[in-house]
Amino acid sequence: MLLSPRIFRSSSALLRFRKLSLAPEHASGVAPKYVVVDKYSANGSGSDNNLRLPNDVNDRNYLYREEDSRTMAGVTASVRHNWTKHEISEIYSLPFHELMYRASTVHRMYWDPSEVQQCTLLSIKTGGCTEDCSYCSQSTRHKTHVKPTPTMKVNEVLEAARKAKEAGSTRFCMGAAWRELGNKKNAFKHILEMVRGVNGMGLEVCCTLGMLNAEQARQLKEAGLSAYNHNLDTSPEHYPKVISTRSYEDRLQTIANVRDAGISVCCGGILGLGEEETDRVGLLHVLATLPEHPESVPINALVAVEGTPLADEDVAKVDAFDMAPMISTAP
């Protein structure tokens, strides 16, 4: 970490640098040559505190379901579903560096900080969506550069999945631009083939296909779907200013159908939709109070496309200092 001389001169406070926890010294008094990163203390679980939790999300959730809390480096974390907006706002509003420290510490309690997952997202059906999402270039209601294309062939998608795996991806996600699966029986049959094929390659399989009913979710699970993406976009209060063709409750019902089918949930939102900070906290509150938290919370920044309503509005651009507090506070 580099500190400018000006910062040193202007501060009379004692600077204390936090560091990674060092492994205990040997009995010989010789310091070990390695550093123990990410030790945590699990309270109330009766588990071995020296073991790291597995990175598989379902295995991890199973292990901590009986825990009261977990502590590391002076930070205590617990999995709760009764968060208030005030509590979330207090975390979200922490000084930037303090929030980054707390978030990274909690992350280390549950994950290997040296690992990331490489995923590949493929649009299997682009454009032609009947929704009126004011941010979306694929809506038929907006005049943009995007041209509708038919759903890709099964063999084309599977070839793309093979290339993704060869390139190092461990998850393959397929997205289709439409409101819902509805009565698209032929398209759904092909999607189930895609899911089975990608699953057969040993990849995690994710889809984002709009609204699903319970039976469709069940069939996707049976075909081998690992996760389903369905974002809430923003707070319930701001949502009607962005979309009118699908209700917030519609989105929550799809998430419930996915969860009931035993599929992992990927659910987050978009910054830059003209929302206030209270709306960002409101979105986090909805996610944090779901019966089960999403296994993945994507936080996106709007890239306004010419021809969409939001491109014509004077909406402040999103930067890293908008993204970081959302990611750090997210459940």
mmCIF file of N, CA, C and O in Angstrom, residues 22 90 116 133 136 151 165-166 188 206 215 230 234 236 243 249 256 282 289 302 312 319 323 331:
data_model
loop_
_atom_site.group_PDB
_atom_site.id
_atom_site.type_symbol
_atom_site.label_atom_id
_atom_site.label_comp_id
_atom_site.label_asym_id
_atom_site.label_seq_id
_atom_site.Cartn_x
_atom_site.Cartn_y
_atom_site.Cartn_z
ATOM 1 N N LEU A 22 -0.427 -14.523 10.917
ATOM 2 C CA LEU A 22 0.731 -15.388 10.732
ATOM 3 C C LEU A 22 0.516 -16.713 11.439
ATOM 4 O O LEU A 22 -0.103 -16.781 12.491
ATOM 5 N N GLU A 90 -26.873 1.208 7.187
ATOM 6 C CA GLU A 90 -25.705 1.504 8.024
ATOM 7 C C GLU A 90 -24.450 0.842 7.463
ATOM 8 O O GLU A 90 -23.366 1.433 7.471
ATOM 9 N N VAL A 116 -11.353 -17.483 -8.495
ATOM 10 C CA VAL A 116 -12.532 -16.923 -9.153
ATOM 11 C C VAL A 116 -13.078 -17.999 -10.076
ATOM 12 O O VAL A 116 -12.353 -18.917 -10.468
ATOM 13 N N CYS A 133 -38.754 -2.867 -20.896
ATOM 14 C CA CYS A 133 -37.674 -2.468 -19.993
ATOM 15 C C CYS A 133 -36.932 -1.273 -20.605
ATOM 16 O O CYS A 133 -36.393 -1.376 -21.715
ATOM 17 N N CYS A 136 -33.265 -1.722 -22.008
ATOM 18 C CA CYS A 136 -32.907 -2.872 -22.835
ATOM 19 C C CYS A 136 -32.942 -2.580 -24.333
ATOM 20 O O CYS A 136 -33.968 -2.134 -24.876
ATOM 21 N N THR A 151 -33.734 -18.539 -32.425
ATOM 22 C CA THR A 151 -33.040 -19.339 -31.419
ATOM 23 C C THR A 151 -31.965 -20.197 -32.090
ATOM 24 O O THR A 151 -32.192 -20.785 -33.150
ATOM 25 N N LYS A 165 -15.468 -24.555 -22.355
ATOM 26 C CA LYS A 165 -14.778 -25.444 -21.419
ATOM 27 C C LYS A 165 -13.292 -25.523 -21.739
ATOM 28 O O LYS A 165 -12.449 -25.475 -20.838
ATOM 29 N N GLU A 166 -12.975 -25.606 -23.014
ATOM 30 C CA GLU A 166 -11.567 -25.653 -23.425
ATOM 31 C C GLU A 166 -10.836 -24.373 -23.025
ATOM 32 O O GLU A 166 -9.633 -24.391 -22.741
ATOM 33 N N PHE A 188 -38.655 -24.832 -25.855
ATOM 34 C CA PHE A 188 -38.324 -25.368 -24.536
ATOM 35 C C PHE A 188 -37.721 -26.769 -24.663
ATOM 36 O O PHE A 188 -36.770 -27.119 -23.953
ATOM 37 N N CYS A 206 -26.282 -22.750 -16.474
ATOM 38 C CA CYS A 206 -27.136 -21.653 -16.016
ATOM 39 C C CYS A 206 -27.986 -21.186 -17.182
ATOM 40 O O CYS A 206 -27.560 -21.234 -18.339
ATOM 41 N N GLU A 215 -43.687 -26.022 -13.247
ATOM 42 C CA GLU A 215 -43.419 -27.226 -14.027
ATOM 43 C C GLU A 215 -42.197 -27.055 -14.931
ATOM 44 O O GLU A 215 -41.380 -27.978 -15.084
ATOM 45 N N HIS A 230 -32.426 -14.540 -12.714
ATOM 46 C CA HIS A 230 -33.635 -13.728 -12.881
ATOM 47 C C HIS A 230 -33.480 -12.523 -11.959
ATOM 48 O O HIS A 230 -33.695 -12.604 -10.749
ATOM 49 N N THR A 234 -34.092 -3.482 -9.530
ATOM 50 C CA THR A 234 -34.001 -2.328 -8.645
ATOM 51 C C THR A 234 -34.956 -2.531 -7.474
ATOM 52 O O THR A 234 -35.470 -3.634 -7.258
ATOM 53 N N PRO A 236 -38.447 -2.254 -5.184
ATOM 54 C CA PRO A 236 -39.878 -2.316 -5.544
ATOM 55 C C PRO A 236 -40.457 -0.937 -5.828
ATOM 56 O O PRO A 236 -41.343 -0.795 -6.682
ATOM 57 N N ILE A 243 -40.031 -0.444 -15.714
ATOM 58 C CA ILE A 243 -40.716 -1.513 -16.450
ATOM 59 C C ILE A 243 -42.206 -1.489 -16.104
ATOM 60 O O ILE A 243 -42.571 -1.321 -14.936
ATOM 61 N N GLU A 249 -43.781 -8.645 -8.451
ATOM 62 C CA GLU A 249 -44.253 -9.924 -7.916
ATOM 63 C C GLU A 249 -44.049 -11.061 -8.923
ATOM 64 O O GLU A 249 -43.766 -12.201 -8.531
ATOM 65 N N ALA A 256 -39.189 -17.927 -6.749
ATOM 66 C CA ALA A 256 -39.737 -18.953 -5.851
ATOM 67 C C ALA A 256 -39.890 -20.287 -6.581
ATOM 68 O O ALA A 256 -39.584 -21.350 -6.018
ATOM 69 N N GLY A 282 -32.882 -0.571 -0.930
ATOM 70 C CA GLY A 282 -34.149 -1.299 -1.013
ATOM 71 C C GLY A 282 -34.008 -2.613 -1.755
ATOM 72 O O GLY A 282 -34.587 -3.637 -1.359
ATOM 73 N N THR A 289 -33.757 -10.490 2.615
ATOM 74 C CA THR A 289 -34.869 -11.008 3.400
ATOM 75 C C THR A 289 -35.642 -12.111 2.674
ATOM 76 O O THR A 289 -36.707 -12.526 3.134
ATOM 77 N N LEU A 302 -25.412 -0.026 -15.866
ATOM 78 C CA LEU A 302 -26.070 0.217 -17.148
ATOM 79 C C LEU A 302 -25.089 0.765 -18.178
ATOM 80 O O LEU A 302 -24.341 1.704 -17.908
ATOM 81 N N ASP A 312 -31.755 8.475 -23.343
ATOM 82 C CA ASP A 312 -32.164 9.853 -23.594
ATOM 83 C C ASP A 312 -32.330 10.660 -22.312
ATOM 84 O O ASP A 312 -32.509 11.870 -22.360
ATOM 85 N N ASP A 319 -19.937 4.498 -11.508
ATOM 86 C CA ASP A 319 -18.497 4.247 -11.456
ATOM 87 C C ASP A 319 -18.183 3.224 -10.369
ATOM 88 O O ASP A 319 -19.090 2.669 -9.734
ATOM 89 N N MET A 323 -20.417 0.892 -7.568
ATOM 90 C CA MET A 323 -20.459 -0.572 -7.628
ATOM 91 C C MET A 323 -19.954 -1.217 -6.335
ATOM 92 O O MET A 323 -20.571 -2.152 -5.817
ATOM 93 N N PRO A 331 -26.025 -9.595 0.145
ATOM 94 C CA PRO A 331 -26.050 -10.822 0.961
ATOM 95 C C PRO A 331 -25.349 -11.963 0.264
ATOM 96 O O PRO A 331 -25.254 -12.003 -0.950
#
